[in-house]
JSON list of C-alpha atoms in Angstrom, two decimals:
[
{"chain": "A", "resi": 1, "resn": "LYS", "atom": "CA", "xyz": [-98.89, 217.23, 41.61]},
{"chain": "A", "resi": 2, "resn": "ALA", "atom": "CA", "xyz": [-97.07, 214.14, 42.93]},
{"chain": "A", "resi": 3, "resn": "GLY", "atom": "CA", "xyz": [-93.68, 214.49, 43.75]},
{"chain": "A", "resi": 4, "resn": "VAL", "atom": "CA", "xyz": [-90.51, 213.20, 42.07]},
{"chain": "A", "resi": 5, "resn": "THR", "atom": "CA", "xyz": [-90.43, 209.39, 42.82]},
{"chain": "A", "resi": 6, "resn": "GLN", "atom": "CA", "xyz": [-87.34, 206.89, 42.79]},
{"chain": "A", "resi": 7, "resn": "THR", "atom": "CA", "xyz": [-87.24, 203.14, 42.54]},
{"chain": "A", "resi": 8, "resn": "PRO", "atom": "CA", "xyz": [-86.02, 201.31, 44.44]},
{"chain": "A", "resi": 9, "resn": "ARG", "atom": "CA", "xyz": [-85.41, 203.25, 47.76]},
{"chain": "A", "resi": 10, "resn": "TYR", "atom": "CA", "xyz": [-82.66, 200.62, 48.91]},
{"chain": "A", "resi": 11, "resn": "LEU", "atom": "CA", "xyz": [-80.43, 198.21, 47.02]},
{"chain": "A", "resi": 12, "resn": "ILE", "atom": "CA", "xyz": [-78.03, 196.30, 48.14]},
{"chain": "A", "resi": 13, "resn": "LYS", "atom": "CA", "xyz": [-75.15, 194.92, 45.66]},
{"chain": "A", "resi": 14, "resn": "THR", "atom": "CA", "xyz": [-71.63, 193.13, 45.38]},
{"chain": "A", "resi": 15, "resn": "ARG", "atom": "CA", "xyz": [-68.38, 194.30, 43.68]},
{"chain": "A", "resi": 16, "resn": "GLY", "atom": "CA", "xyz": [-68.22, 193.94, 39.94]},
{"chain": "A", "resi": 17, "resn": "GLN", "atom": "CA", "xyz": [-71.99, 193.96, 39.54]},
{"chain": "A", "resi": 18, "resn": "GLN", "atom": "CA", "xyz": [-74.05, 196.68, 37.66]},
{"chain": "A", "resi": 19, "resn": "VAL", "atom": "CA", "xyz": [-77.40, 198.34, 39.34]},
{"chain": "A", "resi": 20, "resn": "THR", "atom": "CA", "xyz": [-79.90, 200.62, 37.32]},
{"chain": "A", "resi": 21, "resn": "LEU", "atom": "CA", "xyz": [-81.97, 203.02, 39.38]},
{"chain": "A", "resi": 22, "resn": "SER", "atom": "CA", "xyz": [-84.82, 204.97, 38.06]},
{"chain": "A", "resi": 23, "resn": "CYS", "atom": "CA", "xyz": [-86.49, 208.42, 38.57]},
{"chain": "A", "resi": 24, "resn": "SER", "atom": "CA", "xyz": [-89.92, 209.48, 37.52]},
{"chain": "A", "resi": 25, "resn": "PRO", "atom": "CA", "xyz": [-89.96, 213.31, 37.59]},
{"chain": "A", "resi": 26, "resn": "ILE", "atom": "CA", "xyz": [-92.94, 215.92, 38.58]},
{"chain": "A", "resi": 27, "resn": "SER", "atom": "CA", "xyz": [-95.29, 215.75, 35.52]},
{"chain": "A", "resi": 28, "resn": "GLY", "atom": "CA", "xyz": [-94.66, 218.21, 33.23]},
{"chain": "A", "resi": 29, "resn": "HIS", "atom": "CA", "xyz": [-90.65, 218.79, 33.90]},
{"chain": "A", "resi": 30, "resn": "ARG", "atom": "CA", "xyz": [-88.48, 217.95, 31.14]},
{"chain": "A", "resi": 31, "resn": "SER", "atom": "CA", "xyz": [-85.20, 218.17, 33.11]},
{"chain": "A", "resi": 32, "resn": "VAL", "atom": "CA", "xyz": [-83.95, 215.63, 35.32]},
{"chain": "A", "resi": 33, "resn": "SER", "atom": "CA", "xyz": [-80.67, 215.88, 36.75]},
{"chain": "A", "resi": 34, "resn": "TRP", "atom": "CA", "xyz": [-78.72, 213.02, 39.18]},
{"chain": "A", "resi": 35, "resn": "TYR", "atom": "CA", "xyz": [-76.46, 213.51, 42.24]},
{"chain": "A", "resi": 36, "resn": "GLN", "atom": "CA", "xyz": [-74.38, 211.50, 44.31]},
{"chain": "A", "resi": 37, "resn": "GLN", "atom": "CA", "xyz": [-74.56, 212.26, 47.93]},
{"chain": "A", "resi": 38, "resn": "THR", "atom": "CA", "xyz": [-71.48, 210.82, 50.31]},
{"chain": "A", "resi": 39, "resn": "PRO", "atom": "CA", "xyz": [-70.85, 211.91, 53.66]},
{"chain": "A", "resi": 40, "resn": "GLY", "atom": "CA", "xyz": [-67.02, 212.75, 52.25]},
{"chain": "A", "resi": 41, "resn": "GLN", "atom": "CA", "xyz": [-67.84, 214.14, 49.18]},
{"chain": "A", "resi": 42, "resn": "GLY", "atom": "CA", "xyz": [-71.34, 216.01, 49.63]},
{"chain": "A", "resi": 43, "resn": "LEU", "atom": "CA", "xyz": [-73.55, 216.28, 46.87]},
{"chain": "A", "resi": 44, "resn": "GLN", "atom": "CA", "xyz": [-71.86, 215.83, 43.73]},
{"chain": "A", "resi": 45, "resn": "PHE", "atom": "CA", "xyz": [-73.36, 216.15, 39.91]},
{"chain": "A", "resi": 46, "resn": "LEU", "atom": "CA", "xyz": [-73.71, 213.09, 37.64]},
{"chain": "A", "resi": 47, "resn": "PHE", "atom": "CA", "xyz": [-75.63, 214.58, 34.64]},
{"chain": "A", "resi": 48, "resn": "GLU", "atom": "CA", "xyz": [-78.47, 216.28, 33.22]},
{"chain": "A", "resi": 49, "resn": "TYR", "atom": "CA", "xyz": [-80.91, 215.05, 30.91]},
{"chain": "A", "resi": 50, "resn": "PHE", "atom": "CA", "xyz": [-83.46, 217.29, 28.77]},
{"chain": "A", "resi": 51, "resn": "SER", "atom": "CA", "xyz": [-85.70, 216.18, 26.11]},
{"chain": "A", "resi": 52, "resn": "GLU", "atom": "CA", "xyz": [-83.96, 212.51, 25.84]},
{"chain": "A", "resi": 53, "resn": "THR", "atom": "CA", "xyz": [-80.47, 214.41, 25.30]},
{"chain": "A", "resi": 54, "resn": "GLN", "atom": "CA", "xyz": [-77.54, 214.67, 28.17]},
{"chain": "A", "resi": 55, "resn": "ARG", "atom": "CA", "xyz": [-77.31, 218.47, 28.56]},
{"chain": "A", "resi": 56, "resn": "ASN", "atom": "CA", "xyz": [-74.63, 218.46, 31.21]},
{"chain": "A", "resi": 57, "resn": "LYS", "atom": "CA", "xyz": [-72.26, 215.90, 32.83]},
{"chain": "A", "resi": 58, "resn": "GLY", "atom": "CA", "xyz": [-70.14, 215.97, 35.78]},
{"chain": "A", "resi": 59, "resn": "ASN", "atom": "CA", "xyz": [-66.55, 214.69, 36.38]},
{"chain": "A", "resi": 60, "resn": "PHE", "atom": "CA", "xyz": [-67.62, 210.80, 36.99]},
{"chain": "A", "resi": 61, "resn": "PRO", "atom": "CA", "xyz": [-66.20, 207.85, 35.14]},
{"chain": "A", "resi": 62, "resn": "GLY", "atom": "CA", "xyz": [-67.96, 206.06, 32.05]},
{"chain": "A", "resi": 63, "resn": "ARG", "atom": "CA", "xyz": [-69.08, 203.71, 34.25]},
{"chain": "A", "resi": 64, "resn": "PHE", "atom": "CA", "xyz": [-71.70, 206.03, 35.32]},
{"chain": "A", "resi": 65, "resn": "SER", "atom": "CA", "xyz": [-74.56, 206.48, 32.53]},
{"chain": "A", "resi": 66, "resn": "GLY", "atom": "CA", "xyz": [-78.15, 207.43, 32.15]},
{"chain": "A", "resi": 67, "resn": "ARG", "atom": "CA", "xyz": [-80.95, 208.28, 29.66]},
{"chain": "A", "resi": 68, "resn": "GLN", "atom": "CA", "xyz": [-83.99, 209.45, 29.68]},
{"chain": "A", "resi": 69, "resn": "PHE", "atom": "CA", "xyz": [-87.17, 208.66, 27.81]},
{"chain": "A", "resi": 70, "resn": "SER", "atom": "CA", "xyz": [-89.73, 210.68, 25.67]},
{"chain": "A", "resi": 71, "resn": "ASN", "atom": "CA", "xyz": [-92.26, 210.56, 29.16]},
{"chain": "A", "resi": 72, "resn": "SER", "atom": "CA", "xyz": [-89.09, 212.23, 30.73]},
{"chain": "A", "resi": 73, "resn": "ARG", "atom": "CA", "xyz": [-88.58, 209.48, 32.82]},
{"chain": "A", "resi": 74, "resn": "SER", "atom": "CA", "xyz": [-84.88, 208.66, 33.72]},
{"chain": "A", "resi": 75, "resn": "GLU", "atom": "CA", "xyz": [-82.33, 205.89, 34.56]},
{"chain": "A", "resi": 76, "resn": "MET", "atom": "CA", "xyz": [-78.95, 205.59, 35.61]},
{"chain": "A", "resi": 77, "resn": "ASN", "atom": "CA", "xyz": [-76.88, 202.92, 35.27]},
{"chain": "A", "resi": 78, "resn": "VAL", "atom": "CA", "xyz": [-73.78, 202.33, 36.81]},
{"chain": "A", "resi": 79, "resn": "SER", "atom": "CA", "xyz": [-71.43, 199.30, 35.82]},
{"chain": "A", "resi": 80, "resn": "THR", "atom": "CA", "xyz": [-68.85, 197.22, 37.36]},
{"chain": "A", "resi": 81, "resn": "LEU", "atom": "CA", "xyz": [-69.64, 198.28, 40.66]},
{"chain": "A", "resi": 82, "resn": "GLU", "atom": "CA", "xyz": [-66.54, 199.46, 43.33]},
{"chain": "A", "resi": 83, "resn": "LEU", "atom": "CA", "xyz": [-67.26, 199.69, 47.10]},
{"chain": "A", "resi": 84, "resn": "GLY", "atom": "CA", "xyz": [-66.81, 203.54, 46.91]},
{"chain": "A", "resi": 85, "resn": "ASP", "atom": "CA", "xyz": [-69.99, 203.79, 45.05]},
{"chain": "A", "resi": 86, "resn": "SER", "atom": "CA", "xyz": [-72.03, 203.34, 48.11]},
{"chain": "A", "resi": 87, "resn": "ALA", "atom": "CA", "xyz": [-73.97, 206.29, 48.21]},
{"chain": "A", "resi": 88, "resn": "LEU", "atom": "CA", "xyz": [-77.50, 207.77, 48.61]},
{"chain": "A", "resi": 89, "resn": "TYR", "atom": "CA", "xyz": [-78.47, 208.73, 44.66]},
{"chain": "A", "resi": 90, "resn": "LEU", "atom": "CA", "xyz": [-80.71, 211.36, 44.16]},
{"chain": "A", "resi": 91, "resn": "CYS", "atom": "CA", "xyz": [-82.53, 212.97, 41.45]},
{"chain": "A", "resi": 92, "resn": "ALA", "atom": "CA", "xyz": [-83.97, 216.30, 40.49]},
{"chain": "A", "resi": 93, "resn": "SER", "atom": "CA", "xyz": [-86.44, 217.70, 38.15]},
{"chain": "A", "resi": 94, "resn": "SER", "atom": "CA", "xyz": [-87.01, 220.70, 37.24]},
{"chain": "A", "resi": 95, "resn": "GLY", "atom": "CA", "xyz": [-88.94, 222.62, 34.25]},
{"chain": "A", "resi": 96, "resn": "ASP", "atom": "CA", "xyz": [-86.75, 223.90, 31.65]},
{"chain": "A", "resi": 97, "resn": "SER", "atom": "CA", "xyz": [-83.41, 224.49, 33.30]},
{"chain": "A", "resi": 98, "resn": "SER", "atom": "CA", "xyz": [-81.47, 222.79, 35.74]},
{"chain": "A", "resi": 99, "resn": "THR", "atom": "CA", "xyz": [-81.10, 226.18, 37.20]},
{"chain": "A", "resi": 100, "resn": "ASP", "atom": "CA", "xyz": [-84.91, 226.48, 37.62]},
{"chain": "A", "resi": 101, "resn": "THR", "atom": "CA", "xyz": [-86.12, 225.22, 40.98]},
{"chain": "A", "resi": 102, "resn": "GLN", "atom": "CA", "xyz": [-84.83, 221.81, 41.60]},
{"chain": "A", "resi": 103, "resn": "TYR", "atom": "CA", "xyz": [-87.21, 219.26, 43.22]},
{"chain": "A", "resi": 104, "resn": "PHE", "atom": "CA", "xyz": [-85.35, 216.09, 44.82]},
{"chain": "A", "resi": 105, "resn": "GLY", "atom": "CA", "xyz": [-86.79, 212.84, 45.18]},
{"chain": "A", "resi": 106, "resn": "PRO", "atom": "CA", "xyz": [-86.00, 211.24, 48.38]},
{"chain": "A", "resi": 107, "resn": "GLY", "atom": "CA", "xyz": [-83.09, 209.27, 46.83]},
{"chain": "A", "resi": 108, "resn": "THR", "atom": "CA", "xyz": [-81.95, 205.58, 46.27]},
{"chain": "A", "resi": 109, "resn": "ARG", "atom": "CA", "xyz": [-79.66, 203.98, 49.26]},
{"chain": "A", "resi": 110, "resn": "LEU", "atom": "CA", "xyz": [-77.08, 201.88, 47.18]},
{"chain": "A", "resi": 111, "resn": "THR", "atom": "CA", "xyz": [-74.63, 199.77, 49.31]},
{"chain": "A", "resi": 112, "resn": "VAL", "atom": "CA", "xyz": [-72.01, 197.98, 47.71]},
{"chain": "A", "resi": 113, "resn": "LEU", "atom": "CA", "xyz": [-70.34, 194.94, 49.41]},
{"chain": "B", "resi": 1, "resn": "GLN", "atom": "CA", "xyz": [-63.55, 228.19, 40.21]},
{"chain": "B", "resi": 2, "resn": "GLN", "atom": "CA", "xyz": [-66.00, 225.74, 40.38]},
{"chain": "B", "resi": 3, "resn": "GLN", "atom": "CA", "xyz": [-65.89, 225.21, 44.28]},
{"chain": "B", "resi": 4, "resn": "VAL", "atom": "CA", "xyz": [-68.40, 226.59, 46.75]},
{"chain": "B", "resi": 5, "resn": "LYS", "atom": "CA", "xyz": [-66.88, 226.69, 50.27]},
{"chain": "B", "resi": 6, "resn": "GLN", "atom": "CA", "xyz": [-69.29, 226.34, 53.21]},
{"chain": "B", "resi": 7, "resn": "SER", "atom": "CA", "xyz": [-69.01, 226.90, 56.59]},
{"chain": "B", "resi": 8, "resn": "PRO", "atom": "CA", "xyz": [-69.17, 226.16, 59.39]},
{"chain": "B", "resi": 9, "resn": "GLN", "atom": "CA", "xyz": [-69.58, 222.21, 59.41]},
{"chain": "B", "resi": 10, "resn": "SER", "atom": "CA", "xyz": [-71.89, 221.98, 61.89]},
{"chain": "B", "resi": 11, "resn": "LEU", "atom": "CA", "xyz": [-73.49, 224.31, 63.98]},
{"chain": "B", "resi": 12, "resn": "ILE", "atom": "CA", "xyz": [-75.40, 224.33, 67.62]},
{"chain": "B", "resi": 13, "resn": "VAL", "atom": "CA", "xyz": [-77.82, 226.76, 68.27]},
{"chain": "B", "resi": 14, "resn": "GLN", "atom": "CA", "xyz": [-80.15, 227.53, 71.05]},
{"chain": "B", "resi": 15, "resn": "LYS", "atom": "CA", "xyz": [-84.05, 227.77, 70.47]},
{"chain": "B", "resi": 16, "resn": "GLY", "atom": "CA", "xyz": [-84.81, 231.45, 69.54]},
{"chain": "B", "resi": 17, "resn": "GLY", "atom": "CA", "xyz": [-81.92, 232.02, 68.30]},
{"chain": "B", "resi": 18, "resn": "ILE", "atom": "CA", "xyz": [-80.05, 233.64, 65.25]},
{"chain": "B", "resi": 19, "resn": "SER", "atom": "CA", "xyz": [-78.07, 230.51, 62.80]},
{"chain": "B", "resi": 20, "resn": "ILE", "atom": "CA", "xyz": [-75.52, 232.00, 60.37]},
{"chain": "B", "resi": 21, "resn": "ILE", "atom": "CA", "xyz": [-74.35, 229.68, 57.69]},
{"chain": "B", "resi": 22, "resn": "ASN", "atom": "CA", "xyz": [-71.93, 231.00, 55.40]},
{"chain": "B", "resi": 23, "resn": "CYS", "atom": "CA", "xyz": [-70.89, 230.62, 51.61]},
{"chain": "B", "resi": 24, "resn": "ALA", "atom": "CA", "xyz": [-68.21, 231.59, 49.34]},
{"chain": "B", "resi": 25, "resn": "TYR", "atom": "CA", "xyz": [-67.31, 231.27, 45.72]},
{"chain": "B", "resi": 26, "resn": "GLU", "atom": "CA", "xyz": [-64.53, 231.99, 43.02]},
{"chain": "B", "resi": 27, "resn": "ASN", "atom": "CA", "xyz": [-66.45, 232.09, 39.72]},
{"chain": "B", "resi": 28, "resn": "THR", "atom": "CA", "xyz": [-67.94, 235.01, 38.63]},
{"chain": "B", "resi": 29, "resn": "ALA", "atom": "CA", "xyz": [-70.15, 233.82, 36.46]},
{"chain": "B", "resi": 30, "resn": "PHE", "atom": "CA", "xyz": [-72.25, 232.21, 38.84]},
{"chain": "B", "resi": 31, "resn": "ASP", "atom": "CA", "xyz": [-75.75, 233.93, 38.65]},
{"chain": "B", "resi": 32, "resn": "TYR", "atom": "CA", "xyz": [-77.97, 231.73, 41.10]},
{"chain": "B", "resi": 33, "resn": "PHE", "atom": "CA", "xyz": [-77.38, 231.15, 44.41]},
{"chain": "B", "resi": 34, "resn": "PRO", "atom": "CA", "xyz": [-80.03, 228.47, 46.20]},
{"chain": "B", "resi": 35, "resn": "TRP", "atom": "CA", "xyz": [-80.18, 227.19, 49.83]},
{"chain": "B", "resi": 36, "resn": "TYR", "atom": "CA", "xyz": [-81.53, 223.71, 50.30]},
{"chain": "B", "resi": 37, "resn": "GLN", "atom": "CA", "xyz": [-82.59, 222.05, 53.83]},
{"chain": "B", "resi": 38, "resn": "GLN", "atom": "CA", "xyz": [-82.23, 218.26, 53.95]},
{"chain": "B", "resi": 39, "resn": "PHE", "atom": "CA", "xyz": [-83.97, 216.15, 56.64]},
{"chain": "B", "resi": 40, "resn": "PRO", "atom": "CA", "xyz": [-82.37, 212.60, 57.44]},
{"chain": "B", "resi": 41, "resn": "GLY", "atom": "CA", "xyz": [-83.96, 210.03, 54.79]},
{"chain": "B", "resi": 42, "resn": "LYS", "atom": "CA", "xyz": [-85.10, 212.97, 52.46]},
{"chain": "B", "resi": 43, "resn": "GLY", "atom": "CA", "xyz": [-84.14, 214.65, 49.24]},
{"chain": "B", "resi": 44, "resn": "PRO", "atom": "CA", "xyz": [-82.98, 218.41, 49.78]},
{"chain": "B", "resi": 45, "resn": "ALA", "atom": "CA", "xyz": [-85.64, 220.76, 49.25]},
{"chain": "B", "resi": 46, "resn": "LEU", "atom": "CA", "xyz": [-85.48, 224.44, 47.99]},
{"chain": "B", "resi": 47, "resn": "LEU", "atom": "CA", "xyz": [-85.33, 226.87, 50.95]},
{"chain": "B", "resi": 48, "resn": "ILE", "atom": "CA", "xyz": [-84.72, 230.07, 49.36]},
{"chain": "B", "resi": 49, "resn": "ALA", "atom": "CA", "xyz": [-82.55, 231.31, 46.42]},
{"chain": "B", "resi": 50, "resn": "ILE", "atom": "CA", "xyz": [-81.07, 234.66, 45.49]},
{"chain": "B", "resi": 51, "resn": "ARG", "atom": "CA", "xyz": [-79.74, 236.26, 42.36]},
{"chain": "B", "resi": 52, "resn": "PRO", "atom": "CA", "xyz": [-76.74, 238.63, 42.11]},
{"chain": "B", "resi": 53, "resn": "ASP", "atom": "CA", "xyz": [-79.04, 241.70, 41.24]},
{"chain": "B", "resi": 54, "resn": "VAL", "atom": "CA", "xyz": [-79.96, 241.89, 45.04]},
{"chain": "B", "resi": 55, "resn": "SER", "atom": "CA", "xyz": [-78.16, 242.15, 48.30]},
{"chain": "B", "resi": 56, "resn": "GLU", "atom": "CA", "xyz": [-80.73, 240.57, 50.47]},
{"chain": "B", "resi": 57, "resn": "LYS", "atom": "CA", "xyz": [-84.08, 238.11, 50.21]},
{"chain": "B", "resi": 58, "resn": "LYS", "atom": "CA", "xyz": [-86.15, 237.40, 52.80]},
{"chain": "B", "resi": 59, "resn": "GLU", "atom": "CA", "xyz": [-88.70, 234.48, 53.36]},
{"chain": "B", "resi": 60, "resn": "GLY", "atom": "CA", "xyz": [-90.36, 234.43, 56.83]},
{"chain": "B", "resi": 61, "resn": "ARG", "atom": "CA", "xyz": [-87.60, 233.74, 59.32]},
{"chain": "B", "resi": 62, "resn": "PHE", "atom": "CA", "xyz": [-84.97, 233.02, 56.65]},
{"chain": "B", "resi": 63, "resn": "THR", "atom": "CA", "xyz": [-82.95, 235.52, 54.77]},
{"chain": "B", "resi": 64, "resn": "ILE", "atom": "CA", "xyz": [-79.94, 235.25, 52.13]},
{"chain": "B", "resi": 65, "resn": "SER", "atom": "CA", "xyz": [-77.51, 237.99, 52.42]},
{"chain": "B", "resi": 66, "resn": "PHE", "atom": "CA", "xyz": [-75.50, 238.70, 49.09]},
{"chain": "B", "resi": 67, "resn": "ASN", "atom": "CA", "xyz": [-72.08, 240.19, 49.12]},
{"chain": "B", "resi": 68, "resn": "LYS", "atom": "CA", "xyz": [-70.97, 240.27, 45.21]},
{"chain": "B", "resi": 69, "resn": "SER", "atom": "CA", "xyz": [-67.82, 242.13, 45.15]},
{"chain": "B", "resi": 70, "resn": "ALA", "atom": "CA", "xyz": [-66.40, 239.80, 48.12]},
{"chain": "B", "resi": 71, "resn": "LYS", "atom": "CA", "xyz": [-68.33, 236.79, 46.43]},
{"chain": "B", "resi": 72, "resn": "GLN", "atom": "CA", "xyz": [-69.95, 235.66, 49.49]},
{"chain": "B", "resi": 73, "resn": "PHE", "atom": "CA", "xyz": [-73.48, 235.02, 50.49]},
{"chain": "B", "resi": 74, "resn": "SER", "atom": "CA", "xyz": [-75.04, 233.74, 53.57]},
{"chain": "B", "resi": 75, "resn": "LEU", "atom": "CA", "xyz": [-78.10, 232.02, 55.20]},
{"chain": "B", "resi": 76, "resn": "HIS", "atom": "CA", "xyz": [-79.55, 233.71, 58.49]},
{"chain": "B", "resi": 77, "resn": "ILE", "atom": "CA", "xyz": [-82.24, 231.90, 60.26]},
{"chain": "B", "resi": 78, "resn": "MET", "atom": "CA", "xyz": [-83.87, 234.22, 62.70]},
{"chain": "B", "resi": 79, "resn": "ASP", "atom": "CA", "xyz": [-85.68, 232.68, 65.85]},
{"chain": "B", "resi": 80, "resn": "SER", "atom": "CA", "xyz": [-84.60, 229.31, 65.37]},
{"chain": "B", "resi": 81, "resn": "GLN", "atom": "CA", "xyz": [-86.72, 226.38, 66.25]},
{"chain": "B", "resi": 82, "resn": "PRO", "atom": "CA", "xyz": [-85.97, 222.80, 66.71]},
{"chain": "B", "resi": 83, "resn": "GLY", "atom": "CA", "xyz": [-87.73, 221.65, 63.77]},
{"chain": "B", "resi": 84, "resn": "ASP", "atom": "CA", "xyz": [-85.10, 223.63, 61.61]},
{"chain": "B", "resi": 85, "resn": "SER", "atom": "CA", "xyz": [-82.55, 221.02, 62.98]},
{"chain": "B", "resi": 86, "resn": "ALA", "atom": "CA", "xyz": [-81.43, 219.61, 59.49]},
{"chain": "B", "resi": 87, "resn": "THR", "atom": "CA", "xyz": [-78.58, 219.95, 56.90]},
{"chain": "B", "resi": 88, "resn": "TYR", "atom": "CA", "xyz": [-78.36, 222.80, 54.93]},
{"chain": "B", "resi": 89, "resn": "PHE", "atom": "CA", "xyz": [-76.66, 223.35, 51.81]},
{"chain": "B", "resi": 90, "resn": "CYS", "atom": "CA", "xyz": [-75.83, 226.28, 49.65]},
{"chain": "B", "resi": 91, "resn": "ALA", "atom": "CA", "xyz": [-75.43, 225.95, 46.11]},
{"chain": "B", "resi": 92, "resn": "ALA", "atom": "CA", "xyz": [-74.60, 228.07, 42.96]},
{"chain": "B", "resi": 93, "resn": "SER", "atom": "CA", "xyz": [-74.48, 227.47, 39.31]},
{"chain": "B", "resi": 94, "resn": "ARG", "atom": "CA", "xyz": [-73.57, 229.57, 35.90]},
{"chain": "B", "resi": 95, "resn": "PRO", "atom": "CA", "xyz": [-76.68, 230.13, 33.49]},
{"chain": "B", "resi": 96, "resn": "THR", "atom": "CA", "xyz": [-78.07, 226.72, 32.19]},
{"chain": "B", "resi": 97, "resn": "ASP", "atom": "CA", "xyz": [-75.63, 224.67, 33.93]},
{"chain": "B", "resi": 98, "resn": "LYS", "atom": "CA", "xyz": [-75.14, 222.42, 36.73]},
{"chain": "B", "resi": 99, "resn": "LEU", "atom": "CA", "xyz": [-75.64, 223.26, 40.32]},
{"chain": "B", "resi": 100, "resn": "ILE", "atom": "CA", "xyz": [-72.51, 223.32, 42.50]},
{"chain": "B", "resi": 101, "resn": "PHE", "atom": "CA", "xyz": [-73.19, 222.50, 45.98]},
{"chain": "B", "resi": 102, "resn": "GLY", "atom": "CA", "xyz": [-71.45, 223.45, 49.33]},
{"chain": "B", "resi": 103, "resn": "THR", "atom": "CA", "xyz": [-70.38, 220.69, 51.59]},
{"chain": "B", "resi": 104, "resn": "GLY", "atom": "CA", "xyz": [-73.19, 221.10, 53.79]},
{"chain": "B", "resi": 105, "resn": "THR", "atom": "CA", "xyz": [-73.64, 222.52, 57.61]},
{"chain": "B", "resi": 106, "resn": "ARG", "atom": "CA", "xyz": [-75.45, 220.09, 59.99]},
{"chain": "B", "resi": 107, "resn": "LEU", "atom": "CA", "xyz": [-77.74, 222.68, 62.09]},
{"chain": "B", "resi": 108, "resn": "GLN", "atom": "CA", "xyz": [-79.09, 221.41, 65.62]},
{"chain": "B", "resi": 109, "resn": "VAL", "atom": "CA", "xyz": [-81.40, 223.76, 67.56]},
{"chain": "B", "resi": 110, "resn": "PHE", "atom": "CA", "xyz": [-81.61, 222.89, 71.13]},
{"chain": "B", "resi": 111, "resn": "PRO", "atom": "CA", "xyz": [-85.02, 223.76, 73.21]}
]
């Protein structure tokens, strides 16, 4: 089975812009979770989608949003980018529950200038 | 209540030695405790996980020890190898809830 894929792998944006990141889960997986990883804050949960519905949400501002499509692919969007949004954004997929084994993708490295 | 505290922040071990990483939690509703391993440029990968109905789980050179009364769990890496050099994250979650990650431990194993 192919693993979790994320596109793009690297992205450079400027403050105020918006960005959309994409995640394709492992075939058959219905749960997709997004995390932000930074050296200072570690791995922080953004949100989880299951069957096109947001099932869990972390403590991030409304500038961070996501969605899931009927084929389980997911996108996350960050609007009005700030310098502090520079991070590695990781997507993880699992079968039915976020507590099932989560398989992480390689991440998208976002740099905001 | 939602935090998972991980220590040490970094660890240097000689090849063949034992690496020990500790985590502590407050929320007694947590019922799933995985450990993830992350190499540079890669996403985290599940190493081993435990549920609170057992006190220890072993997979090869990796062992989780779980102390429910102390609300602590630890990862032991026996016979540590240079290839084990990576960042390790503990995590915890309640049923059907999100994973809460520790802050990570950077392990370096020197030959």
